[in-house]
Amino acid sequence: MTTVTSRPASAASMAWAGRAPGVWLRLSVTAALLAAAGNIYALSDLEGIYGRETSAFVNQAIAQDAVDLAVVSPAIAVLAFLARRGSLPAYLTWFGAVAFMTYNYVIYTLSVHVGPLFLVWVAVLGLSAFSLIGGLAALDGQAVAARFDRAPRRPAGWLLVIVAALFTMLWLKDIVPATLAGRLPQSVSELALPSSPVHVLDLSFFLPAAFISGALLLRGRPWAYTTAPGLLAFLALTGLPIMVTPFVAQTRGDEPAWAVLPPIVGIVIACLAVLAGLMRPLPRATGHSGQGPGLAH
């Protein structure tokens, strides 16, 4: 690490070491702009984009498009801007927003019938996935962990472990009895899909990542400090379309699942509160002659 100067870093003077995470930040903003354009198109032509999907699927898609347009794409743009100016908390939270976009566009590309937005969705998926991978590779885990010396890591660690365990049991409760009975899980049949992409992504990637990250954070392992904030942000963002879907269903004349609101609202609030506590000990980033805070040489 080079010597800290007394001047705040600026977007023009900030250097991001040899791995140039500024490239990944710009790619993510491009993905966000494309996604926002697609969201507007989809919301203005539901029949043209989602006309071959079930009503339950359309309700979820409308909620997802609305949250992506109003929250996720703007958040990626703002967090990328702040991260480019040297904010480590913004950079770590940016991972969660980009991971959420990557997750969603896997579902869009593999679950919705091919239509006018298919290639846009593929482009968003590729840009966000490469942004996530490249941005994570640019971090120096040891340097990031050093900035969390006073952070309350145990609440974040336990929350990630508990939420991962609860959702794993919830999905297995849906999958295992249906499989043993020789039928599709309800969450699959109501969407008229061969399988649930949410089950696949959660059980294969996200839930194991959240559990392992939480467990390692409890043990104070350096790389857990780089992944935990993003996972908490991801969890909070994941809850937003779930919260919006019952309102969309009621508006469209379907039966709203109001029972999901209390637990999801509780998880979202808990994630945001713990994330804020985890980030609070981080001081405002100051200029480095050659790199941003916590970025790898």
PDB file of C-alpha atoms in Angstrom:
ATOM      1  CA  MET A   1       0.000   0.000   0.000  1.00  0.00           C
ATOM      2  CA  THR A   2       1.336   3.428  -0.853  1.00  0.00           C
ATOM      3  CA  THR A   3       1.353   6.401   1.471  1.00  0.00           C
ATOM      4  CA  VAL A   4      -1.982   8.098   2.137  1.00  0.00           C
ATOM      5  CA  THR A   5      -2.071  11.725   1.118  1.00  0.00           C
ATOM      6  CA  SER A   6      -4.174  14.415   2.716  1.00  0.00           C
ATOM      7  CA  ARG A   7      -6.291  15.113  -0.363  1.00  0.00           C
ATOM      8  CA  PRO A   8      -9.532  13.242  -1.100  1.00  0.00           C
ATOM      9  CA  ALA A   9      -9.380  11.098  -4.181  1.00  0.00           C
ATOM     10  CA  SER A  10     -11.088  12.363  -7.305  1.00  0.00           C
ATOM     11  CA  ALA A  11     -12.543  10.456 -10.221  1.00  0.00           C
ATOM     12  CA  ALA A  12      -9.884  11.908 -12.515  1.00  0.00           C
ATOM     13  CA  SER A  13      -6.886  11.113 -10.308  1.00  0.00           C
ATOM     14  CA  MET A  14      -7.974   7.757  -8.870  1.00  0.00           C
ATOM     15  CA  ALA A  15      -5.898   4.857 -10.199  1.00  0.00           C
ATOM     16  CA  TRP A  16      -7.240   1.367  -9.660  1.00  0.00           C
ATOM     17  CA  ALA A  17      -3.944  -0.583  -9.648  1.00  0.00           C
ATOM     18  CA  GLY A  18      -3.002  -3.005 -12.399  1.00  0.00           C
ATOM     19  CA  ARG A  19      -6.353  -4.756 -12.664  1.00  0.00           C
ATOM     20  CA  ALA A  20      -8.335  -1.633 -13.607  1.00  0.00           C
ATOM     21  CA  PRO A  21     -11.669  -2.203 -11.829  1.00  0.00           C
ATOM     22  CA  GLY A  22     -12.844   1.039 -13.414  1.00  0.00           C
ATOM     23  CA  VAL A  23     -13.463  -1.048 -16.535  1.00  0.00           C
ATOM     24  CA  TRP A  24     -15.807  -3.342 -14.628  1.00  0.00           C
ATOM     25  CA  LEU A  25     -17.605  -0.384 -13.053  1.00  0.00           C
ATOM     26  CA  ARG A  26     -18.238   1.090 -16.492  1.00  0.00           C
ATOM     27  CA  LEU A  27     -19.425  -2.252 -17.851  1.00  0.00           C
ATOM     28  CA  SER A  28     -21.901  -2.534 -14.990  1.00  0.00           C
ATOM     29  CA  VAL A  29     -23.306   0.915 -15.733  1.00  0.00           C
ATOM     30  CA  THR A  30     -23.719  -0.081 -19.380  1.00  0.00           C
ATOM     31  CA  ALA A  31     -25.578  -3.189 -18.226  1.00  0.00           C
ATOM     32  CA  ALA A  32     -27.771  -1.060 -15.965  1.00  0.00           C
ATOM     33  CA  LEU A  33     -28.671   1.308 -18.807  1.00  0.00           C
ATOM     34  CA  LEU A  34     -29.545  -1.568 -21.134  1.00  0.00           C
ATOM     35  CA  ALA A  35     -31.563  -3.220 -18.377  1.00  0.00           C
ATOM     36  CA  ALA A  36     -33.485  -0.008 -17.675  1.00  0.00           C
ATOM     37  CA  ALA A  37     -34.324   0.370 -21.367  1.00  0.00           C
ATOM     38  CA  GLY A  38     -35.543  -3.224 -21.423  1.00  0.00           C
ATOM     39  CA  ASN A  39     -37.602  -2.700 -18.264  1.00  0.00           C
ATOM     40  CA  ILE A  40     -39.354   0.302 -19.802  1.00  0.00           C
ATOM     41  CA  TYR A  41     -40.043  -1.622 -23.011  1.00  0.00           C
ATOM     42  CA  ALA A  42     -41.380  -4.645 -21.143  1.00  0.00           C
ATOM     43  CA  LEU A  43     -43.627  -2.629 -18.836  1.00  0.00           C
ATOM     44  CA  SER A  44     -45.056  -0.758 -21.826  1.00  0.00           C
ATOM     45  CA  ASP A  45     -45.743  -3.951 -23.819  1.00  0.00           C
ATOM     46  CA  LEU A  46     -46.537  -6.742 -21.362  1.00  0.00           C
ATOM     47  CA  GLU A  47     -48.396  -8.798 -23.943  1.00  0.00           C
ATOM     48  CA  GLY A  48     -45.563  -8.601 -26.448  1.00  0.00           C
ATOM     49  CA  ILE A  49     -42.900  -9.625 -23.917  1.00  0.00           C
ATOM     50  CA  TYR A  50     -44.711 -11.879 -21.439  1.00  0.00           C
ATOM     51  CA  GLY A  51     -47.806 -12.853 -23.432  1.00  0.00           C
ATOM     52  CA  ARG A  52     -46.906 -16.563 -23.465  1.00  0.00           C
ATOM     53  CA  GLU A  53     -46.194 -16.798 -19.734  1.00  0.00           C
ATOM     54  CA  THR A  54     -48.610 -17.709 -16.940  1.00  0.00           C
ATOM     55  CA  SER A  55     -50.379 -15.008 -14.949  1.00  0.00           C
ATOM     56  CA  ALA A  56     -48.289 -15.828 -11.858  1.00  0.00           C
ATOM     57  CA  PHE A  57     -45.120 -15.429 -13.902  1.00  0.00           C
ATOM     58  CA  VAL A  58     -46.295 -12.106 -15.346  1.00  0.00           C
ATOM     59  CA  ASN A  59     -47.016 -10.772 -11.843  1.00  0.00           C
ATOM     60  CA  GLN A  60     -43.475 -11.588 -10.780  1.00  0.00           C
ATOM     61  CA  ALA A  61     -42.001 -10.190 -13.998  1.00  0.00           C
ATOM     62  CA  ILE A  62     -43.831  -6.877 -13.599  1.00  0.00           C
ATOM     63  CA  ALA A  63     -42.609  -6.571 -10.026  1.00  0.00           C
ATOM     64  CA  GLN A  64     -39.075  -7.441 -11.096  1.00  0.00           C
ATOM     65  CA  ASP A  65     -39.059  -4.951 -13.965  1.00  0.00           C
ATOM     66  CA  ALA A  66     -40.407  -2.199 -11.704  1.00  0.00           C
ATOM     67  CA  VAL A  67     -37.790  -2.836  -8.993  1.00  0.00           C
ATOM     68  CA  ASP A  68     -34.983  -3.114 -11.531  1.00  0.00           C
ATOM     69  CA  LEU A  69     -35.987   0.171 -13.141  1.00  0.00           C
ATOM     70  CA  ALA A  70     -36.689   2.144  -9.960  1.00  0.00           C
ATOM     71  CA  VAL A  71     -34.017   0.747  -7.630  1.00  0.00           C
ATOM     72  CA  VAL A  72     -31.413  -1.628  -9.049  1.00  0.00           C
ATOM     73  CA  SER A  73     -30.220   0.174 -12.188  1.00  0.00           C
ATOM     74  CA  PRO A  74     -30.002   3.573 -10.429  1.00  0.00           C
ATOM     75  CA  ALA A  75     -28.226   1.925  -7.482  1.00  0.00           C
ATOM     76  CA  ILE A  76     -25.600   0.379  -9.760  1.00  0.00           C
ATOM     77  CA  ALA A  77     -24.961   3.729 -11.454  1.00  0.00           C
ATOM     78  CA  VAL A  78     -24.675   5.636  -8.158  1.00  0.00           C
ATOM     79  CA  LEU A  79     -22.557   2.987  -6.422  1.00  0.00           C
ATOM     80  CA  ALA A  80     -20.236   2.712  -9.435  1.00  0.00           C
ATOM     81  CA  PHE A  81     -19.786   6.486  -9.428  1.00  0.00           C
ATOM     82  CA  LEU A  82     -18.986   6.539  -5.710  1.00  0.00           C
ATOM     83  CA  ALA A  83     -16.692   3.534  -6.016  1.00  0.00           C
ATOM     84  CA  ARG A  84     -14.845   5.171  -8.892  1.00  0.00           C
ATOM     85  CA  ARG A  85     -14.232   8.129  -6.585  1.00  0.00           C
ATOM     86  CA  GLY A  86     -12.664   5.816  -4.019  1.00  0.00           C
ATOM     87  CA  SER A  87     -15.497   4.700  -1.705  1.00  0.00           C
ATOM     88  CA  LEU A  88     -14.810   1.179  -0.494  1.00  0.00           C
ATOM     89  CA  PRO A  89     -18.278   0.757   1.123  1.00  0.00           C
ATOM     90  CA  ALA A  90     -19.875   1.707  -2.205  1.00  0.00           C
ATOM     91  CA  TYR A  91     -17.605  -0.724  -4.043  1.00  0.00           C
ATOM     92  CA  LEU A  92     -18.447  -3.631  -1.748  1.00  0.00           C
ATOM     93  CA  THR A  93     -22.180  -2.860  -1.879  1.00  0.00           C
ATOM     94  CA  TRP A  94     -21.954  -2.532  -5.678  1.00  0.00           C
ATOM     95  CA  PHE A  95     -21.133  -6.239  -5.805  1.00  0.00           C
ATOM     96  CA  GLY A  96     -24.542  -7.046  -4.367  1.00  0.00           C
ATOM     97  CA  ALA A  97     -26.413  -4.944  -6.908  1.00  0.00           C
ATOM     98  CA  VAL A  98     -24.446  -6.408  -9.822  1.00  0.00           C
ATOM     99  CA  ALA A  99     -24.872  -9.946  -8.471  1.00  0.00           C
ATOM    100  CA  PHE A 100     -28.612  -9.309  -8.226  1.00  0.00           C
ATOM    101  CA  MET A 101     -28.711  -8.171 -11.858  1.00  0.00           C
ATOM    102  CA  THR A 102     -26.706 -11.212 -12.966  1.00  0.00           C
ATOM    103  CA  TYR A 103     -29.043 -13.508 -11.025  1.00  0.00           C
ATOM    104  CA  ASN A 104     -32.168 -11.917 -12.505  1.00  0.00           C
ATOM    105  CA  TYR A 105     -30.978 -12.030 -16.081  1.00  0.00           C
ATOM    106  CA  VAL A 106     -30.115 -15.700 -15.842  1.00  0.00           C
ATOM    107  CA  ILE A 107     -33.811 -16.112 -15.038  1.00  0.00           C
ATOM    108  CA  TYR A 108     -34.950 -13.764 -17.821  1.00  0.00           C
ATOM    109  CA  THR A 109     -32.829 -15.437 -20.474  1.00  0.00           C
ATOM    110  CA  LEU A 110     -33.672 -19.026 -19.512  1.00  0.00           C
ATOM    111  CA  SER A 111     -37.301 -18.730 -18.408  1.00  0.00           C
ATOM    112  CA  VAL A 112     -39.064 -16.244 -20.702  1.00  0.00           C
ATOM    113  CA  HIS A 113     -39.984 -17.197 -24.262  1.00  0.00           C
ATOM    114  CA  VAL A 114     -37.638 -15.684 -26.851  1.00  0.00           C
ATOM    115  CA  GLY A 115     -38.920 -12.303 -27.955  1.00  0.00           C
ATOM    116  CA  PRO A 116     -37.902  -8.720 -28.790  1.00  0.00           C
ATOM    117  CA  LEU A 117     -35.809  -8.286 -25.628  1.00  0.00           C
ATOM    118  CA  PHE A 118     -33.980 -11.606 -25.690  1.00  0.00           C
ATOM    119  CA  LEU A 119     -30.674 -10.284 -27.059  1.00  0.00           C
ATOM    120  CA  VAL A 120     -30.847  -7.272 -24.734  1.00  0.00           C
ATOM    121  CA  TRP A 121     -31.228  -9.631 -21.785  1.00  0.00           C
ATOM    122  CA  VAL A 122     -28.299 -11.750 -22.999  1.00  0.00           C
ATOM    123  CA  ALA A 123     -26.153  -8.612 -23.255  1.00  0.00           C
ATOM    124  CA  VAL A 124     -27.144  -7.488 -19.745  1.00  0.00           C
ATOM    125  CA  LEU A 125     -26.336 -10.942 -18.375  1.00  0.00           C
ATOM    126  CA  GLY A 126     -22.899 -11.010 -19.979  1.00  0.00           C
ATOM    127  CA  LEU A 127     -21.965  -7.466 -18.995  1.00  0.00           C
ATOM    128  CA  SER A 128     -23.099  -7.860 -15.399  1.00  0.00           C
ATOM    129  CA  ALA A 129     -21.477 -11.284 -14.972  1.00  0.00           C
ATOM    130  CA  PHE A 130     -18.099 -10.078 -16.273  1.00  0.00           C
ATOM    131  CA  SER A 131     -18.404  -6.922 -14.146  1.00  0.00           C
ATOM    132  CA  LEU A 132     -18.978  -9.038 -11.061  1.00  0.00           C
ATOM    133  CA  ILE A 133     -16.097 -11.412 -11.721  1.00  0.00           C
ATOM    134  CA  GLY A 134     -13.642  -8.726 -12.795  1.00  0.00           C
ATOM    135  CA  GLY A 135     -14.563  -6.369  -9.986  1.00  0.00           C
ATOM    136  CA  LEU A 136     -14.131  -9.072  -7.369  1.00  0.00           C
ATOM    137  CA  ALA A 137     -10.757 -10.102  -8.792  1.00  0.00           C
ATOM    138  CA  ALA A 138      -9.500  -6.524  -8.382  1.00  0.00           C
ATOM    139  CA  LEU A 139      -9.853  -6.575  -4.618  1.00  0.00           C
ATOM    140  CA  ASP A 140      -7.113  -7.272  -2.111  1.00  0.00           C
ATOM    141  CA  GLY A 141      -8.897  -9.316   0.550  1.00  0.00           C
ATOM    142  CA  GLN A 142      -6.292  -8.632   3.220  1.00  0.00           C
ATOM    143  CA  ALA A 143      -6.511  -4.876   2.659  1.00  0.00           C
ATOM    144  CA  VAL A 144     -10.298  -4.931   2.805  1.00  0.00           C
ATOM    145  CA  ALA A 145     -10.291  -6.998   6.011  1.00  0.00           C
ATOM    146  CA  ALA A 146      -7.892  -4.511   7.602  1.00  0.00           C
ATOM    147  CA  ARG A 147     -10.514  -1.794   7.193  1.00  0.00           C
ATOM    148  CA  PHE A 148     -13.033  -3.803   9.252  1.00  0.00           C
ATOM    149  CA  ASP A 149     -11.040  -4.005  12.464  1.00  0.00           C
ATOM    150  CA  ARG A 150     -13.910  -2.425  14.472  1.00  0.00           C
ATOM    151  CA  ALA A 151     -16.807  -3.728  12.386  1.00  0.00           C
ATOM    152  CA  PRO A 152     -19.518  -5.810  14.122  1.00  0.00           C
ATOM    153  CA  ARG A 153     -18.932  -8.876  11.971  1.00  0.00           C
ATOM    154  CA  ARG A 154     -20.818 -11.435  14.065  1.00  0.00           C
ATOM    155  CA  PRO A 155     -24.358 -10.121  13.325  1.00  0.00           C
ATOM    156  CA  ALA A 156     -23.565 -10.171   9.601  1.00  0.00           C
ATOM    157  CA  GLY A 157     -22.059 -13.641   9.792  1.00  0.00           C
ATOM    158  CA  TRP A 158     -24.961 -15.128  11.733  1.00  0.00           C
ATOM    159  CA  LEU A 159     -27.568 -13.452   9.539  1.00  0.00           C
ATOM    160  CA  LEU A 160     -26.024 -14.891   6.380  1.00  0.00           C
ATOM    161  CA  VAL A 161     -25.774 -18.384   7.907  1.00  0.00           C
ATOM    162  CA  ILE A 162     -29.342 -18.355   9.250  1.00  0.00           C
ATOM    163  CA  VAL A 163     -30.978 -16.944   6.106  1.00  0.00           C
ATOM    164  CA  ALA A 164     -29.076 -19.407   3.915  1.00  0.00           C
ATOM    165  CA  ALA A 165     -30.149 -22.322   6.108  1.00  0.00           C
ATOM    166  CA  LEU A 166     -33.795 -21.184   6.228  1.00  0.00           C
ATOM    167  CA  PHE A 167     -34.121 -20.728   2.469  1.00  0.00           C
ATOM    168  CA  THR A 168     -32.382 -24.045   1.832  1.00  0.00           C
ATOM    169  CA  MET A 169     -34.942 -25.802   4.028  1.00  0.00           C
ATOM    170  CA  LEU A 170     -37.790 -23.854   2.385  1.00  0.00           C
ATOM    171  CA  TRP A 171     -36.765 -24.858  -1.142  1.00  0.00           C
ATOM    172  CA  LEU A 172     -36.127 -28.472  -0.132  1.00  0.00           C
ATOM    173  CA  LYS A 173     -39.587 -28.565   1.460  1.00  0.00           C
ATOM    174  CA  ASP A 174     -41.009 -27.550  -1.904  1.00  0.00           C
ATOM    175  CA  ILE A 175     -38.836 -29.883  -3.982  1.00  0.00           C
ATOM    176  CA  VAL A 176     -38.399 -33.131  -2.064  1.00  0.00           C
ATOM    177  CA  PRO A 177     -42.058 -34.064  -1.303  1.00  0.00           C
ATOM    178  CA  ALA A 178     -43.081 -33.194  -4.875  1.00  0.00           C
ATOM    179  CA  THR A 179     -40.245 -35.255  -6.320  1.00  0.00           C
ATOM    180  CA  LEU A 180     -41.104 -38.251  -4.138  1.00  0.00           C
ATOM    181  CA  ALA A 181     -44.748 -37.945  -5.193  1.00  0.00           C
ATOM    182  CA  GLY A 182     -43.803 -37.781  -8.866  1.00  0.00           C
ATOM    183  CA  ARG A 183     -45.139 -34.271  -9.473  1.00  0.00           C
ATOM    184  CA  LEU A 184     -43.738 -30.816 -10.079  1.00  0.00           C
ATOM    185  CA  PRO A 185     -43.176 -28.498  -7.122  1.00  0.00           C
ATOM    186  CA  GLN A 186     -45.940 -25.907  -6.817  1.00  0.00           C
ATOM    187  CA  SER A 187     -43.560 -23.030  -7.476  1.00  0.00           C
ATOM    188  CA  VAL A 188     -42.657 -24.696 -10.796  1.00  0.00           C
ATOM    189  CA  SER A 189     -46.120 -25.753 -11.954  1.00  0.00           C
ATOM    190  CA  GLU A 190     -47.691 -22.335 -11.401  1.00  0.00           C
ATOM    191  CA  LEU A 191     -45.065 -20.803 -13.680  1.00  0.00           C
ATOM    192  CA  ALA A 192     -45.368 -23.579 -16.316  1.00  0.00           C
ATOM    193  CA  LEU A 193     -41.602 -24.169 -16.291  1.00  0.00           C
ATOM    194  CA  PRO A 194     -39.710 -27.476 -16.465  1.00  0.00           C
ATOM    195  CA  SER A 195     -37.775 -26.450 -13.350  1.00  0.00           C
ATOM    196  CA  SER A 196     -37.386 -23.412 -11.131  1.00  0.00           C
ATOM    197  CA  PRO A 197     -34.376 -21.255 -12.024  1.00  0.00           C
ATOM    198  CA  VAL A 198     -34.621 -19.753  -8.525  1.00  0.00           C
ATOM    199  CA  HIS A 199     -34.180 -23.215  -6.993  1.00  0.00           C
ATOM    200  CA  VAL A 200     -31.222 -23.901  -9.278  1.00  0.00           C
ATOM    201  CA  LEU A 201     -29.435 -20.600  -8.678  1.00  0.00           C
ATOM    202  CA  ASP A 202     -30.108 -20.537  -4.947  1.00  0.00           C
ATOM    203  CA  LEU A 203     -29.213 -24.130  -4.144  1.00  0.00           C
ATOM    204  CA  SER A 204     -26.226 -24.283  -6.501  1.00  0.00           C
ATOM    205  CA  PHE A 205     -24.645 -20.877  -5.973  1.00  0.00           C
ATOM    206  CA  PHE A 206     -26.187 -18.199  -3.803  1.00  0.00           C
ATOM    207  CA  LEU A 207     -27.191 -20.077  -0.644  1.00  0.00           C
ATOM    208  CA  PRO A 208     -23.907 -22.017  -0.372  1.00  0.00           C
ATOM    209  CA  ALA A 209     -22.026 -18.747  -0.990  1.00  0.00           C
ATOM    210  CA  ALA A 210     -24.028 -16.970   1.714  1.00  0.00           C
ATOM    211  CA  PHE A 211     -23.573 -19.808   4.210  1.00  0.00           C
ATOM    212  CA  ILE A 212     -19.835 -20.168   3.580  1.00  0.00           C
ATOM    213  CA  SER A 213     -19.290 -16.408   3.602  1.00  0.00           C
ATOM    214  CA  GLY A 214     -21.197 -16.068   6.863  1.00  0.00           C
ATOM    215  CA  ALA A 215     -19.300 -18.932   8.483  1.00  0.00           C
ATOM    216  CA  LEU A 216     -15.945 -17.549   7.370  1.00  0.00           C
ATOM    217  CA  LEU A 217     -16.902 -14.057   8.523  1.00  0.00           C
ATOM    218  CA  LEU A 218     -17.618 -15.440  11.988  1.00  0.00           C
ATOM    219  CA  ARG A 219     -14.085 -16.824  11.949  1.00  0.00           C
ATOM    220  CA  GLY A 220     -12.623 -13.520  10.749  1.00  0.00           C
ATOM    221  CA  ARG A 221     -11.315 -14.816   7.422  1.00  0.00           C
ATOM    222  CA  PRO A 222     -10.235 -11.946   5.110  1.00  0.00           C
ATOM    223  CA  TRP A 223     -12.148 -12.835   1.953  1.00  0.00           C
ATOM    224  CA  ALA A 224     -15.410 -13.036   3.859  1.00  0.00           C
ATOM    225  CA  TYR A 225     -15.140  -9.306   4.448  1.00  0.00           C
ATOM    226  CA  THR A 226     -15.163  -8.720   0.695  1.00  0.00           C
ATOM    227  CA  THR A 227     -18.164 -10.944  -0.038  1.00  0.00           C
ATOM    228  CA  ALA A 228     -20.429 -10.431   3.002  1.00  0.00           C
ATOM    229  CA  PRO A 229     -21.486  -6.822   2.252  1.00  0.00           C
ATOM    230  CA  GLY A 230     -22.438  -7.714  -1.302  1.00  0.00           C
ATOM    231  CA  LEU A 231     -24.387 -10.770  -0.168  1.00  0.00           C
ATOM    232  CA  LEU A 232     -26.299  -8.695   2.381  1.00  0.00           C
ATOM    233  CA  ALA A 233     -27.128  -6.133  -0.315  1.00  0.00           C
ATOM    234  CA  PHE A 234     -28.140  -8.956  -2.648  1.00  0.00           C
ATOM    235  CA  LEU A 235     -30.487 -10.388  -0.021  1.00  0.00           C
ATOM    236  CA  ALA A 236     -32.094  -7.000   0.615  1.00  0.00           C
ATOM    237  CA  LEU A 237     -32.613  -6.384  -3.104  1.00  0.00           C
ATOM    238  CA  THR A 238     -34.005  -9.896  -3.603  1.00  0.00           C
ATOM    239  CA  GLY A 239     -36.761  -9.146  -1.125  1.00  0.00           C
ATOM    240  CA  LEU A 240     -38.019  -6.047  -2.952  1.00  0.00           C
ATOM    241  CA  PRO A 241     -39.743  -7.703  -5.950  1.00  0.00           C
ATOM    242  CA  ILE A 242     -41.169 -10.362  -3.630  1.00  0.00           C
ATOM    243  CA  MET A 243     -42.731  -7.554  -1.598  1.00  0.00           C
ATOM    244  CA  VAL A 244     -44.089  -5.830  -4.710  1.00  0.00           C
ATOM    245  CA  THR A 245     -45.560  -8.973  -6.331  1.00  0.00           C
ATOM    246  CA  PRO A 246     -48.693  -9.262  -4.104  1.00  0.00           C
ATOM    247  CA  PHE A 247     -49.645  -5.687  -4.953  1.00  0.00           C
ATOM    248  CA  VAL A 248     -49.198  -6.408  -8.661  1.00  0.00           C
ATOM    249  CA  ALA A 249     -51.273  -9.581  -8.336  1.00  0.00           C
ATOM    250  CA  GLN A 250     -54.103  -7.717  -6.617  1.00  0.00           C
ATOM    251  CA  THR A 251     -54.055  -4.987  -9.263  1.00  0.00           C
ATOM    252  CA  ARG A 252     -54.283  -7.607 -12.034  1.00  0.00           C
ATOM    253  CA  GLY A 253     -57.130  -9.471 -10.350  1.00  0.00           C
ATOM    254  CA  ASP A 254     -55.119 -12.454  -9.107  1.00  0.00           C
ATOM    255  CA  GLU A 255     -54.960 -13.803  -5.579  1.00  0.00           C
ATOM    256  CA  PRO A 256     -52.187 -11.933  -3.719  1.00  0.00           C
ATOM    257  CA  ALA A 257     -49.899 -13.866  -1.381  1.00  0.00           C
ATOM    258  CA  TRP A 258     -49.908 -11.382   1.477  1.00  0.00           C
ATOM    259  CA  ALA A 259     -48.450 -13.941   3.882  1.00  0.00           C
ATOM    260  CA  VAL A 260     -44.989 -13.546   2.348  1.00  0.00           C
ATOM    261  CA  LEU A 261     -44.752  -9.871   3.289  1.00  0.00           C
ATOM    262  CA  PRO A 262     -43.946  -9.996   7.045  1.00  0.00           C
ATOM    263  CA  PRO A 263     -40.984 -12.418   6.852  1.00  0.00           C
ATOM    264  CA  ILE A 264     -39.571 -10.822   3.702  1.00  0.00           C
ATOM    265  CA  VAL A 265     -39.889  -7.300   5.110  1.00  0.00           C
ATOM    266  CA  GLY A 266     -38.144  -8.525   8.254  1.00  0.00           C
ATOM    267  CA  ILE A 267     -35.268 -10.026   6.247  1.00  0.00           C
ATOM    268  CA  VAL A 268     -34.854  -6.890   4.128  1.00  0.00           C
ATOM    269  CA  ILE A 269     -34.782  -4.614   7.187  1.00  0.00           C
ATOM    270  CA  ALA A 270     -32.363  -6.927   9.006  1.00  0.00           C
ATOM    271  CA  CYS A 271     -30.019  -7.084   6.010  1.00  0.00           C
ATOM    272  CA  LEU A 272     -29.996  -3.315   5.549  1.00  0.00           C
ATOM    273  CA  ALA A 273     -29.435  -2.701   9.264  1.00  0.00           C
ATOM    274  CA  VAL A 274     -26.593  -5.218   9.503  1.00  0.00           C
ATOM    275  CA  LEU A 275     -25.045  -3.944   6.268  1.00  0.00           C
ATOM    276  CA  ALA A 276     -25.113  -0.377   7.605  1.00  0.00           C
ATOM    277  CA  GLY A 277     -23.439  -1.530  10.816  1.00  0.00           C
ATOM    278  CA  LEU A 278     -20.808  -3.455   8.912  1.00  0.00           C
ATOM    279  CA  MET A 279     -19.960  -0.466   6.718  1.00  0.00           C
ATOM    280  CA  ARG A 280     -20.052   2.232   9.417  1.00  0.00           C
ATOM    281  CA  PRO A 281     -16.507   1.696  10.772  1.00  0.00           C
ATOM    282  CA  LEU A 282     -15.060   2.353   7.336  1.00  0.00           C
ATOM    283  CA  PRO A 283     -13.720   5.925   7.142  1.00  0.00           C
ATOM    284  CA  ARG A 284     -14.202   8.047   4.071  1.00  0.00           C
ATOM    285  CA  ALA A 285     -11.705   6.946   1.443  1.00  0.00           C
ATOM    286  CA  THR A 286      -8.671   9.166   0.955  1.00  0.00           C
ATOM    287  CA  GLY A 287      -6.380   9.464  -1.980  1.00  0.00           C
ATOM    288  CA  HIS A 288      -3.609   7.007  -2.671  1.00  0.00           C
ATOM    289  CA  SER A 289      -0.870   7.674  -5.137  1.00  0.00           C
ATOM    290  CA  GLY A 290      -1.657   4.695  -7.277  1.00  0.00           C
ATOM    291  CA  GLN A 291      -4.744   2.923  -6.047  1.00  0.00           C
ATOM    292  CA  GLY A 292      -8.138   3.101  -4.415  1.00  0.00           C
ATOM    293  CA  PRO A 293      -8.825   1.794  -0.895  1.00  0.00           C
ATOM    294  CA  GLY A 294      -8.580  -1.942  -0.520  1.00  0.00           C
ATOM    295  CA  LEU A 295      -7.783  -2.627  -4.173  1.00  0.00           C
ATOM    296  CA  ALA A 296      -5.160  -5.124  -5.095  1.00  0.00           C
ATOM    297  CA  HIS A 297      -1.760  -4.294  -6.502  1.00  0.00           C
TER     298      HIS A 297
END
